PDB file of C-alpha atoms in Angstrom:
ATOM      1  CA  MET A   1       6.062 -12.203 -10.287  1.00  0.00           C
ATOM      2  CA  ARG A   2       9.350 -11.034  -8.843  1.00  0.00           C
ATOM      3  CA  PRO A   3       8.516  -9.060  -5.497  1.00  0.00           C
ATOM      4  CA  PHE A   4      11.718  -7.987  -4.438  1.00  0.00           C
ATOM      5  CA  ASP A   5      13.712  -8.030  -8.228  1.00  0.00           C
ATOM      6  CA  LYS A   6      14.955  -4.038  -8.390  1.00  0.00           C
ATOM      7  CA  THR A   7      15.706  -4.512 -11.986  1.00  0.00           C
ATOM      8  CA  GLN A   8      11.895  -4.375 -12.866  1.00  0.00           C
ATOM      9  CA  ARG A   9       9.739  -1.491 -14.565  1.00  0.00           C
ATOM     10  CA  CYS A  10       8.547   1.339 -12.785  1.00  0.00           C
ATOM     11  CA  ASN A  11       4.820   1.289 -11.004  1.00  0.00           C
ATOM     12  CA  TYR A  12       3.741   4.852  -9.771  1.00  0.00           C
ATOM     13  CA  PHE A  13       0.327   3.981  -8.414  1.00  0.00           C
ATOM     14  CA  PRO A  14       1.763   1.153  -5.650  1.00  0.00           C
ATOM     15  CA  MET A  15       3.870   4.513  -4.453  1.00  0.00           C
ATOM     16  CA  LEU A  16       0.130   6.424  -4.855  1.00  0.00           C
ATOM     17  CA  THR A  17      -0.875   3.310  -2.462  1.00  0.00           C
ATOM     18  CA  ILE A  18       2.022   3.624  -0.351  1.00  0.00           C
ATOM     19  CA  VAL A  19       1.938   7.434   0.484  1.00  0.00           C
ATOM     20  CA  THR A  20      -1.122   7.750   0.938  1.00  0.00           C
ATOM     21  CA  PHE A  21      -1.837   4.531   2.915  1.00  0.00           C
ATOM     22  CA  SER A  22       1.030   6.377   5.306  1.00  0.00           C
ATOM     23  CA  THR A  23      -0.809   9.578   4.921  1.00  0.00           C
ATOM     24  CA  LEU A  24      -4.187   8.268   5.973  1.00  0.00           C
ATOM     25  CA  PHE A  25      -2.293   6.047   9.130  1.00  0.00           C
ATOM     26  CA  PHE A  26      -1.017   9.151  10.230  1.00  0.00           C
ATOM     27  CA  GLY A  27      -4.310  11.001   9.926  1.00  0.00           C
ATOM     28  CA  PHE A  28      -6.557   8.259  11.786  1.00  0.00           C
ATOM     29  CA  PHE A  29      -3.573   7.973  14.536  1.00  0.00           C
ATOM     30  CA  CYS A  30      -3.457  11.780  15.544  1.00  0.00           C
ATOM     31  CA  TYR A  31      -6.944  13.055  14.246  1.00  0.00           C
ATOM     32  CA  ASN A  32      -8.370  12.929  18.209  1.00  0.00           C
ATOM     33  CA  GLN A  33      -5.005  15.030  19.051  1.00  0.00           C
ATOM     34  CA  TYR A  34      -6.167  17.780  16.648  1.00  0.00           C
ATOM     35  CA  MET A  35      -9.690  18.162  17.271  1.00  0.00           C
ATOM     36  CA  LYS A  36      -8.843  19.814  20.904  1.00  0.00           C
ATOM     37  CA  THR A  37      -6.785  22.427  19.360  1.00  0.00           C
ATOM     38  CA  ILE A  38      -8.062  23.331  15.869  1.00  0.00           C
ATOM     39  CA  PRO A  39      -9.770  26.571  16.136  1.00  0.00           C
ATOM     40  CA  PHE A  40     -13.487  26.413  15.525  1.00  0.00           C
ATOM     41  CA  PRO A  41     -13.910  27.836  12.440  1.00  0.00           C
ATOM     42  CA  ASP A  42     -14.701  31.923  11.555  1.00  0.00           C
ATOM     43  CA  PHE A  43     -17.547  31.958  10.017  1.00  0.00           C
ATOM     44  CA  LYS A  44     -17.604  35.460   8.162  1.00  0.00           C
ATOM     45  CA  HIS A  45     -15.521  34.009   6.004  1.00  0.00           C
ATOM     46  CA  GLN A  46     -16.961  30.155   5.824  1.00  0.00           C
ATOM     47  CA  HIS A  47     -17.299  28.151   2.987  1.00  0.00           C
ATOM     48  CA  PRO A  48     -21.064  26.757   2.306  1.00  0.00           C
ATOM     49  CA  PHE A  49     -22.121  23.476   4.654  1.00  0.00           C
ATOM     50  CA  GLN A  50     -21.200  20.211   2.258  1.00  0.00           C
ATOM     51  CA  GLU A  51     -23.712  17.806   3.509  1.00  0.00           C
ATOM     52  CA  SER A  52     -22.732  14.017   3.065  1.00  0.00           C
ATOM     53  CA  SER A  53     -24.840  11.314   2.089  1.00  0.00           C
ATOM     54  CA  ASN A  54     -25.395  10.494   5.784  1.00  0.00           C
ATOM     55  CA  SER A  55     -26.193  14.069   6.736  1.00  0.00           C
ATOM     56  CA  THR A  56     -23.376  14.747   8.502  1.00  0.00           C
ATOM     57  CA  TYR A  57     -21.827  18.605   8.045  1.00  0.00           C
ATOM     58  CA  VAL A  58     -18.699  19.458   7.877  1.00  0.00           C
ATOM     59  CA  GLN A  59     -17.461  23.254   7.641  1.00  0.00           C
ATOM     60  CA  LEU A  60     -13.644  23.954   5.955  1.00  0.00           C
ATOM     61  CA  GLN A  61     -12.946  27.755   6.436  1.00  0.00           C
ATOM     62  CA  GLU A  62      -9.720  28.968   4.100  1.00  0.00           C
ATOM     63  CA  THR A  63      -7.796  31.152   5.994  1.00  0.00           C
ATOM     64  CA  ASN A  64      -4.912  34.302   4.201  1.00  0.00           C
ATOM     65  CA  LYS A  65      -2.404  31.911   2.326  1.00  0.00           C
ATOM     66  CA  ALA A  66       0.333  31.350   3.993  1.00  0.00           C
ATOM     67  CA  ASP A  67       4.305  32.088   2.214  1.00  0.00           C
ATOM     68  CA  ASP A  68       4.867  28.790   0.303  1.00  0.00           C
ATOM     69  CA  GLY A  69       0.838  29.418  -1.450  1.00  0.00           C
ATOM     70  CA  ASP A  70      -0.702  26.816   0.605  1.00  0.00           C
ATOM     71  CA  TYR A  71      -4.007  26.958   1.818  1.00  0.00           C
ATOM     72  CA  GLU A  72      -4.592  25.601   5.275  1.00  0.00           C
ATOM     73  CA  ARG A  73      -7.596  23.919   5.905  1.00  0.00           C
ATOM     74  CA  ILE A  74      -9.655  23.834   9.149  1.00  0.00           C
ATOM     75  CA  VAL A  75     -11.866  21.677  10.364  1.00  0.00           C
ATOM     76  CA  SER A  76     -14.205  22.310  12.745  1.00  0.00           C
ATOM     77  CA  PRO A  77     -14.264  19.682  15.858  1.00  0.00           C
ATOM     78  CA  LEU A  78     -16.412  16.301  14.746  1.00  0.00           C
ATOM     79  CA  GLU A  79     -16.948  13.111  16.620  1.00  0.00           C
ATOM     80  CA  GLU A  80     -16.571  10.518  13.795  1.00  0.00           C
ATOM     81  CA  CYS A  81     -14.815  10.690  10.608  1.00  0.00           C
ATOM     82  CA  ASP A  82     -14.518   8.671   7.538  1.00  0.00           C
ATOM     83  CA  ILE A  83     -10.920   8.928   6.226  1.00  0.00           C
ATOM     84  CA  PHE A  84     -11.681   6.075   3.648  1.00  0.00           C
ATOM     85  CA  THR A  85     -14.540   7.724   2.119  1.00  0.00           C
ATOM     86  CA  GLY A  86     -13.402  10.385  -1.113  1.00  0.00           C
ATOM     87  CA  GLU A  87     -11.311  11.072  -3.178  1.00  0.00           C
ATOM     88  CA  TRP A  88      -8.292  11.965  -4.716  1.00  0.00           C
ATOM     89  CA  VAL A  89      -7.276  15.878  -5.775  1.00  0.00           C
ATOM     90  CA  PHE A  90      -4.420  17.638  -7.391  1.00  0.00           C
ATOM     91  CA  ASP A  91      -2.552  19.883  -4.848  1.00  0.00           C
ATOM     92  CA  ASN A  92       0.191  22.332  -6.508  1.00  0.00           C
ATOM     93  CA  GLY A  93       1.561  23.336  -2.830  1.00  0.00           C
ATOM     94  CA  SER A  94       4.609  22.965  -1.736  1.00  0.00           C
ATOM     95  CA  SER A  95       3.414  19.777   0.444  1.00  0.00           C
ATOM     96  CA  HIS A  96       3.592  17.296  -2.100  1.00  0.00           C
ATOM     97  CA  PRO A  97       5.458  15.570  -2.211  1.00  0.00           C
ATOM     98  CA  LEU A  98       6.063  14.333   1.726  1.00  0.00           C
ATOM     99  CA  TYR A  99       9.550  13.024   0.764  1.00  0.00           C
ATOM    100  CA  LYS A 100      11.741  13.066  -2.549  1.00  0.00           C
ATOM    101  CA  GLU A 101      12.979  10.054  -3.732  1.00  0.00           C
ATOM    102  CA  ASP A 102      16.724  10.892  -4.077  1.00  0.00           C
ATOM    103  CA  ASP A 103      16.521  12.746   0.155  1.00  0.00           C
ATOM    104  CA  CYS A 104      15.969   9.139   1.262  1.00  0.00           C
ATOM    105  CA  GLU A 105      18.151   5.927   1.134  1.00  0.00           C
ATOM    106  CA  PHE A 106      16.191   3.377   2.151  1.00  0.00           C
ATOM    107  CA  LEU A 107      13.799   3.002  -0.859  1.00  0.00           C
ATOM    108  CA  THR A 108      13.986  -0.005  -3.539  1.00  0.00           C
ATOM    109  CA  ASP A 109      14.816   1.041  -6.936  1.00  0.00           C
ATOM    110  CA  MET A 110      11.609  -0.426  -7.855  1.00  0.00           C
ATOM    111  CA  VAL A 111       9.445   2.294  -6.405  1.00  0.00           C
ATOM    112  CA  THR A 112      11.816   4.987  -7.087  1.00  0.00           C
ATOM    113  CA  CYS A 113      10.155   6.291 -10.629  1.00  0.00           C
ATOM    114  CA  LEU A 114      12.012   9.575 -11.477  1.00  0.00           C
ATOM    115  CA  LYS A 115      15.314   7.474 -11.086  1.00  0.00           C
ATOM    116  CA  ASN A 116      14.108   4.903 -13.286  1.00  0.00           C
ATOM    117  CA  GLY A 117      13.499   7.319 -16.041  1.00  0.00           C
ATOM    118  CA  ARG A 118       9.967   8.645 -15.381  1.00  0.00           C
ATOM    119  CA  PRO A 119      10.219  12.294 -17.021  1.00  0.00           C
ATOM    120  CA  GLU A 120       7.635  14.495 -15.053  1.00  0.00           C
ATOM    121  CA  SER A 121       6.785  14.517 -10.823  1.00  0.00           C
ATOM    122  CA  LEU A 122       3.502  15.839 -11.133  1.00  0.00           C
ATOM    123  CA  TYR A 123       2.093  12.673 -10.136  1.00  0.00           C
ATOM    124  CA  GLN A 124       3.277  13.219  -6.656  1.00  0.00           C
ATOM    125  CA  LYS A 125       1.146  16.138  -6.118  1.00  0.00           C
ATOM    126  CA  TRP A 126      -2.051  13.574  -5.389  1.00  0.00           C
ATOM    127  CA  ARG A 127      -3.366  13.195  -2.030  1.00  0.00           C
ATOM    128  CA  TRP A 128      -6.327  11.692  -0.886  1.00  0.00           C
ATOM    129  CA  GLN A 129      -9.245  14.272   0.529  1.00  0.00           C
ATOM    130  CA  PRO A 130     -11.306  12.809   2.618  1.00  0.00           C
ATOM    131  CA  ARG A 131     -15.306  13.449   1.736  1.00  0.00           C
ATOM    132  CA  ASP A 132     -16.830  15.044   4.908  1.00  0.00           C
ATOM    133  CA  CYS A 133     -13.150  15.818   6.796  1.00  0.00           C
ATOM    134  CA  SER A 134      -9.881  17.643   6.098  1.00  0.00           C
ATOM    135  CA  LEU A 135      -6.181  15.400   6.923  1.00  0.00           C
ATOM    136  CA  PRO A 136      -4.165  17.656   9.192  1.00  0.00           C
ATOM    137  CA  LYS A 137      -1.282  18.162   7.725  1.00  0.00           C
ATOM    138  CA  PHE A 138       2.490  15.593   7.975  1.00  0.00           C
ATOM    139  CA  GLU A 139       4.226  16.364  10.923  1.00  0.00           C
ATOM    140  CA  ALA A 140       7.209  13.699  11.069  1.00  0.00           C
ATOM    141  CA  ASN A 141       7.991  14.545  14.793  1.00  0.00           C
ATOM    142  CA  LEU A 142       4.221  14.530  16.051  1.00  0.00           C
ATOM    143  CA  LEU A 143       4.572  11.484  14.461  1.00  0.00           C
ATOM    144  CA  LEU A 144       7.119  10.081  16.362  1.00  0.00           C
ATOM    145  CA  GLU A 145       5.983  12.099  19.804  1.00  0.00           C
ATOM    146  CA  LYS A 146       3.157   9.298  19.098  1.00  0.00           C
ATOM    147  CA  LEU A 147       5.652   6.207  18.360  1.00  0.00           C
ATOM    148  CA  ARG A 148       7.440   6.669  21.165  1.00  0.00           C
ATOM    149  CA  GLY A 149       8.205   3.685  23.289  1.00  0.00           C
ATOM    150  CA  LYS A 150       6.188   1.872  20.776  1.00  0.00           C
ATOM    151  CA  ARG A 151       6.495  -0.781  17.763  1.00  0.00           C
ATOM    152  CA  LEU A 152       5.119  -0.273  14.175  1.00  0.00           C
ATOM    153  CA  MET A 153       4.485  -3.122  12.121  1.00  0.00           C
ATOM    154  CA  PHE A 154       3.141  -4.484   8.613  1.00  0.00           C
ATOM    155  CA  VAL A 155       2.424  -7.415   7.728  1.00  0.00           C
ATOM    156  CA  GLY A 156       2.046  -9.161   4.467  1.00  0.00           C
ATOM    157  CA  ASP A 157       3.456  -8.740   0.672  1.00  0.00           C
ATOM    158  CA  PHE A 158       5.518  -6.271  -1.328  1.00  0.00           C
ATOM    159  CA  ILE A 159       2.731  -3.849  -1.297  1.00  0.00           C
ATOM    160  CA  ASN A 160       3.090  -3.171   2.572  1.00  0.00           C
ATOM    161  CA  LEU A 161       7.433  -3.319   2.479  1.00  0.00           C
ATOM    162  CA  ASN A 162       7.111  -0.465   0.248  1.00  0.00           C
ATOM    163  CA  GLN A 163       4.158   1.104   2.376  1.00  0.00           C
ATOM    164  CA  MET A 164       6.912   0.684   5.223  1.00  0.00           C
ATOM    165  CA  LEU A 165       9.618   2.023   3.658  1.00  0.00           C
ATOM    166  CA  SER A 166       7.864   5.418   2.296  1.00  0.00           C
ATOM    167  CA  MET A 167       6.511   5.880   6.349  1.00  0.00           C
ATOM    168  CA  VAL A 168      10.601   5.810   7.384  1.00  0.00           C
ATOM    169  CA  CYS A 169      11.203   8.399   4.510  1.00  0.00           C
ATOM    170  CA  MET A 170       8.522  10.553   5.913  1.00  0.00           C
ATOM    171  CA  VAL A 171      10.076  10.836   9.401  1.00  0.00           C
ATOM    172  CA  GLN A 172      13.650   9.733   8.669  1.00  0.00           C
ATOM    173  CA  SER A 173      14.915  13.199   7.340  1.00  0.00           C
ATOM    174  CA  ILE A 174      14.584  14.833  11.328  1.00  0.00           C
ATOM    175  CA  ILE A 175      16.336  11.625  13.401  1.00  0.00           C
ATOM    176  CA  PRO A 176      20.175  12.437  12.786  1.00  0.00           C
ATOM    177  CA  PRO A 177      22.250   9.791  11.411  1.00  0.00           C
ATOM    178  CA  GLU A 178      24.111   7.976  15.056  1.00  0.00           C
ATOM    179  CA  LYS A 179      20.170   8.149  16.501  1.00  0.00           C
ATOM    180  CA  LYS A 180      19.078   5.856  13.507  1.00  0.00           C
ATOM    181  CA  SER A 181      19.514   2.303  11.828  1.00  0.00           C
ATOM    182  CA  PHE A 182      18.417  -0.087   9.381  1.00  0.00           C
ATOM    183  CA  SER A 183      18.367  -3.755   9.490  1.00  0.00           C
ATOM    184  CA  TYR A 184      17.135  -6.702   6.648  1.00  0.00           C
ATOM    185  CA  ALA A 185      16.632 -10.332   7.820  1.00  0.00           C
ATOM    186  CA  SER A 186      14.768 -13.260   6.592  1.00  0.00           C
ATOM    187  CA  TYR A 187      11.579 -12.040   7.326  1.00  0.00           C
ATOM    188  CA  THR A 188      12.036  -8.518   8.598  1.00  0.00           C
ATOM    189  CA  THR A 189      13.052  -5.918   8.349  1.00  0.00           C
ATOM    190  CA  VAL A 190      13.268  -2.939  11.296  1.00  0.00           C
ATOM    191  CA  PHE A 191      13.859   0.414  11.496  1.00  0.00           C
ATOM    192  CA  LYS A 192      15.032   1.958  14.354  1.00  0.00           C
ATOM    193  CA  MET A 193      14.486   5.215  16.277  1.00  0.00           C
ATOM    194  CA  LYS A 194      17.308   5.419  19.436  1.00  0.00           C
ATOM    195  CA  ASP A 195      15.866   9.253  21.013  1.00  0.00           C
ATOM    196  CA  TYR A 196      12.943   7.283  20.613  1.00  0.00           C
ATOM    197  CA  ASN A 197      13.024   3.821  21.872  1.00  0.00           C
ATOM    198  CA  ALA A 198      10.219   2.792  18.680  1.00  0.00           C
ATOM    199  CA  THR A 199      10.687   0.935  16.098  1.00  0.00           C
ATOM    200  CA  LEU A 200       9.006   1.511  11.860  1.00  0.00           C
ATOM    201  CA  GLU A 201       9.047  -2.525  10.840  1.00  0.00           C
ATOM    202  CA  PHE A 202       7.792  -5.369   7.981  1.00  0.00           C
ATOM    203  CA  TYR A 203       7.203  -8.607   8.767  1.00  0.00           C
ATOM    204  CA  TRP A 204       7.246 -10.886   4.920  1.00  0.00           C
ATOM    205  CA  ALA A 205       4.102 -13.195   4.527  1.00  0.00           C
ATOM    206  CA  PRO A 206       2.565 -12.857   1.391  1.00  0.00           C
ATOM    207  CA  PHE A 207      -0.678 -15.427   2.016  1.00  0.00           C
ATOM    208  CA  LEU A 208      -0.388 -14.241   5.977  1.00  0.00           C
ATOM    209  CA  VAL A 209      -0.957 -17.641   6.448  1.00  0.00           C
ATOM    210  CA  GLU A 210       1.993 -20.290   5.797  1.00  0.00           C
ATOM    211  CA  SER A 211       3.430 -21.297   2.290  1.00  0.00           C
ATOM    212  CA  ASN A 212       6.329 -22.450   0.389  1.00  0.00           C
ATOM    213  CA  VAL A 213       6.476 -19.052  -0.779  1.00  0.00           C
ATOM    214  CA  ASP A 214       7.516 -17.476   2.297  1.00  0.00           C
ATOM    215  CA  PRO A 215      11.462 -18.020   2.711  1.00  0.00           C
ATOM    216  CA  PRO A 216      13.701 -15.928   0.887  1.00  0.00           C
ATOM    217  CA  THR A 217      14.752 -17.617  -1.345  1.00  0.00           C
ATOM    218  CA  MET A 218      11.313 -18.488  -2.723  1.00  0.00           C
ATOM    219  CA  ARG A 219      10.223 -15.019  -2.915  1.00  0.00           C
ATOM    220  CA  TYR A 220      10.939 -14.805  -7.324  1.00  0.00           C
ATOM    221  CA  GLY A 221       8.137 -16.408  -8.745  1.00  0.00           C
ATOM    222  CA  THR A 222      10.312 -19.506  -9.788  1.00  0.00           C
ATOM    223  CA  VAL A 223       7.687 -21.723  -7.630  1.00  0.00           C
ATOM    224  CA  VAL A 224       3.742 -22.434  -7.338  1.00  0.00           C
ATOM    225  CA  PRO A 225       2.869 -21.875  -3.817  1.00  0.00           C
ATOM    226  CA  VAL A 226       1.243 -23.876  -1.497  1.00  0.00           C
ATOM    227  CA  VAL A 227      -0.304 -22.178   1.378  1.00  0.00           C
ATOM    228  CA  LYS A 228      -1.317 -24.180   4.567  1.00  0.00           C
ATOM    229  CA  LEU A 229      -4.465 -21.896   4.846  1.00  0.00           C
ATOM    230  CA  GLU A 230      -4.663 -22.676   8.390  1.00  0.00           C
ATOM    231  CA  SER A 231      -1.136 -22.488   9.162  1.00  0.00           C
ATOM    232  CA  ILE A 232      -0.690 -19.044  10.922  1.00  0.00           C
ATOM    233  CA  SER A 233       1.235 -19.353  14.372  1.00  0.00           C
ATOM    234  CA  LYS A 234       4.955 -19.385  12.655  1.00  0.00           C
ATOM    235  CA  HIS A 235       4.528 -16.439  11.513  1.00  0.00           C
ATOM    236  CA  GLY A 236       1.793 -15.403  14.186  1.00  0.00           C
ATOM    237  CA  ASP A 237       4.583 -14.955  17.073  1.00  0.00           C
ATOM    238  CA  ASN A 238       6.485 -12.792  14.669  1.00  0.00           C
ATOM    239  CA  TRP A 239       3.765 -10.314  15.282  1.00  0.00           C
ATOM    240  CA  LYS A 240       3.230 -10.548  19.648  1.00  0.00           C
ATOM    241  CA  ASN A 241       3.665  -7.596  21.641  1.00  0.00           C
ATOM    242  CA  VAL A 242       3.399  -4.613  18.620  1.00  0.00           C
ATOM    243  CA  ASP A 243       1.504  -1.838  19.370  1.00  0.00           C
ATOM    244  CA  TYR A 244       0.137  -1.458  15.224  1.00  0.00           C
ATOM    245  CA  LEU A 245       0.094  -3.838  13.342  1.00  0.00           C
ATOM    246  CA  ILE A 246      -1.424  -2.960   9.641  1.00  0.00           C
ATOM    247  CA  PHE A 247      -1.722  -5.910   7.265  1.00  0.00           C
ATOM    248  CA  ASN A 248      -2.423  -7.169   3.731  1.00  0.00           C
ATOM    249  CA  THR A 249      -2.419  -9.860   1.538  1.00  0.00           C
ATOM    250  CA  TYR A 250      -3.394 -10.182  -2.170  1.00  0.00           C
ATOM    251  CA  ILE A 251      -0.916 -10.258  -5.227  1.00  0.00           C
ATOM    252  CA  TRP A 252       0.313 -13.047  -4.853  1.00  0.00           C
ATOM    253  CA  TRP A 253      -3.762 -14.254  -4.822  1.00  0.00           C
ATOM    254  CA  ARG A 254      -3.523 -14.457  -8.539  1.00  0.00           C
ATOM    255  CA  TYR A 255      -4.724 -18.207  -9.111  1.00  0.00           C
ATOM    256  CA  PRO A 256      -8.125 -19.422 -10.360  1.00  0.00           C
ATOM    257  CA  THR A 257      -7.536 -22.170  -8.295  1.00  0.00           C
ATOM    258  CA  MET A 258      -4.702 -22.043  -5.257  1.00  0.00           C
ATOM    259  CA  LYS A 259      -2.882 -24.988  -4.132  1.00  0.00           C
ATOM    260  CA  ALA A 260      -3.427 -26.035  -0.665  1.00  0.00           C
ATOM    261  CA  LEU A 261      -1.680 -28.311   1.229  1.00  0.00           C
ATOM    262  CA  ASN A 262      -3.554 -31.192   2.142  1.00  0.00           C
ATOM    263  CA  GLY A 263      -1.821 -33.769   4.661  1.00  0.00           C
ATOM    264  CA  ALA A 264       1.933 -33.337   4.977  1.00  0.00           C
ATOM    265  CA  THR A 265       3.392 -33.273   1.603  1.00  0.00           C
ATOM    266  CA  ASP A 266      -0.104 -33.219  -0.916  1.00  0.00           C
ATOM    267  CA  SER A 267      -2.128 -30.563  -2.192  1.00  0.00           C
ATOM    268  CA  VAL A 268      -5.132 -29.762  -3.816  1.00  0.00           C
ATOM    269  CA  ASP A 269      -6.583 -27.577  -5.917  1.00  0.00           C
ATOM    270  CA  VAL A 270      -8.922 -24.907  -4.373  1.00  0.00           C
ATOM    271  CA  ASP A 271     -10.786 -22.362  -5.690  1.00  0.00           C
ATOM    272  CA  GLN A 272      -9.174 -18.897  -5.522  1.00  0.00           C
ATOM    273  CA  ASN A 273     -12.492 -17.139  -3.987  1.00  0.00           C
ATOM    274  CA  VAL A 274     -12.606 -20.294  -1.655  1.00  0.00           C
ATOM    275  CA  ALA A 275      -8.427 -20.544  -0.448  1.00  0.00           C
ATOM    276  CA  TYR A 276      -8.468 -16.755   0.042  1.00  0.00           C
ATOM    277  CA  GLU A 277     -11.960 -16.466   2.439  1.00  0.00           C
ATOM    278  CA  ARG A 278      -9.811 -19.665   4.740  1.00  0.00           C
ATOM    279  CA  ALA A 279      -7.123 -17.738   4.733  1.00  0.00           C
ATOM    280  CA  LEU A 280      -8.463 -14.811   6.161  1.00  0.00           C
ATOM    281  CA  LYS A 281     -10.718 -16.356   8.763  1.00  0.00           C
ATOM    282  CA  SER A 282      -6.882 -18.381  10.340  1.00  0.00           C
ATOM    283  CA  TRP A 283      -6.267 -14.733  10.074  1.00  0.00           C
ATOM    284  CA  ALA A 284      -9.242 -13.274  12.043  1.00  0.00           C
ATOM    285  CA  LYS A 285      -8.982 -16.164  14.564  1.00  0.00           C
ATOM    286  CA  TRP A 286      -5.039 -15.415  15.066  1.00  0.00           C
ATOM    287  CA  VAL A 287      -6.332 -11.971  15.747  1.00  0.00           C
ATOM    288  CA  GLU A 288      -8.954 -12.672  18.355  1.00  0.00           C
ATOM    289  CA  GLU A 289      -7.185 -14.879  20.300  1.00  0.00           C
ATOM    290  CA  ASN A 290      -3.590 -13.483  20.306  1.00  0.00           C
ATOM    291  CA  VAL A 291      -4.330  -9.654  20.079  1.00  0.00           C
ATOM    292  CA  ASP A 292      -5.107  -7.346  23.053  1.00  0.00           C
ATOM    293  CA  SER A 293      -7.047  -4.609  21.653  1.00  0.00           C
ATOM    294  CA  ASN A 294      -6.485  -2.595  24.433  1.00  0.00           C
ATOM    295  CA  ARG A 295      -2.691  -2.616  23.839  1.00  0.00           C
ATOM    296  CA  THR A 296      -2.236  -3.091  19.847  1.00  0.00           C
ATOM    297  CA  SER A 297      -4.521  -1.265  17.116  1.00  0.00           C
ATOM    298  CA  VAL A 298      -5.328  -4.048  14.487  1.00  0.00           C
ATOM    299  CA  PHE A 299      -5.501  -2.608  10.816  1.00  0.00           C
ATOM    300  CA  PHE A 300      -5.772  -4.606   7.137  1.00  0.00           C
ATOM    301  CA  SER A 301      -5.430  -3.111   4.259  1.00  0.00           C
ATOM    302  CA  SER A 302      -7.832  -3.945   1.019  1.00  0.00           C
ATOM    303  CA  MET A 303      -6.825  -5.119  -2.336  1.00  0.00           C
ATOM    304  CA  SER A 304      -4.517  -3.227  -4.453  1.00  0.00           C
ATOM    305  CA  PRO A 305      -4.394  -3.279  -8.423  1.00  0.00           C
ATOM    306  CA  THR A 306      -3.008  -5.609 -10.019  1.00  0.00           C
ATOM    307  CA  HIS A 307       0.430  -6.435 -12.260  1.00  0.00           C
ATOM    308  CA  MET A 308      -1.260  -6.618 -15.369  1.00  0.00           C
ATOM    309  CA  LYS A 309      -3.844  -3.924 -15.310  1.00  0.00           C
ATOM    310  CA  LEU A 310      -1.020  -1.488 -14.028  1.00  0.00           C
ATOM    311  CA  LYS A 311       0.916  -2.371 -17.109  1.00  0.00           C
ATOM    312  CA  GLN A 312      -2.107  -1.322 -19.005  1.00  0.00           C
ATOM    313  CA  ALA A 313      -2.535   1.445 -17.088  1.00  0.00           C
ATOM    314  CA  LEU A 314       1.082   2.277 -18.145  1.00  0.00           C
TER     315      LEU A 314
END
């Protein structure tokens, strides 16, 4: 695996995952505020009720067509909405894509599909549609206001790095050049928004727990990973005092058995599922002991397609 190789072939599924997660997070983040400001539907022009499996009703109203050809989707007030249950829908309106590759200098070459020769861009028109509600239209200035004075950090492997970069691309266009900065370090990538006293960050920890492939020089698949399944504090010290934490770990758990450190230098083979469970228990214990739920919101992004399946799909 070469997670930071800028010359590898472009895969568009990770890009879809990146944009979707960023949009889902924004929708979840801002949903309550939108519910306070969105008017109750006009029942004279309302679509029929849609019933979900849990008997929750959602009412949608299609308003006048906007100048850009998009229909505005109005959501009736709901106390809760599962934004993670839904489907991909094709949206040919002007609201997608949420940003263009050429307009964002921060994307790595591995996720710039058009730059790498993809002949069409229709894949950028797909958006996530929750089953029981609709996500609010993305507004960069609203997200920035919500992040004012806060830190949002993605933690994990290169999938979360790409998600962080995509979120940067979604907001950076409305920030003057002199009011933003971007920096790389051994483990961290930080985008600062000076006027908002806010940061979007990424911390490299492909297994969440510590491993021999954590250092920058070891990330290119040249050595077999050895993980410390119960050791996480070295990484965890960098996750403290963050307002929003988004974790992921999956792609690097690709071996049927994983080598786990046993003692100071010896390693033993551990079944992949057993090793993954032990690592997640170490992560969950760290969250429970170190995260103040009154200040910090924690998200965990589940598995994404493996490289092998992506190559087959292409």
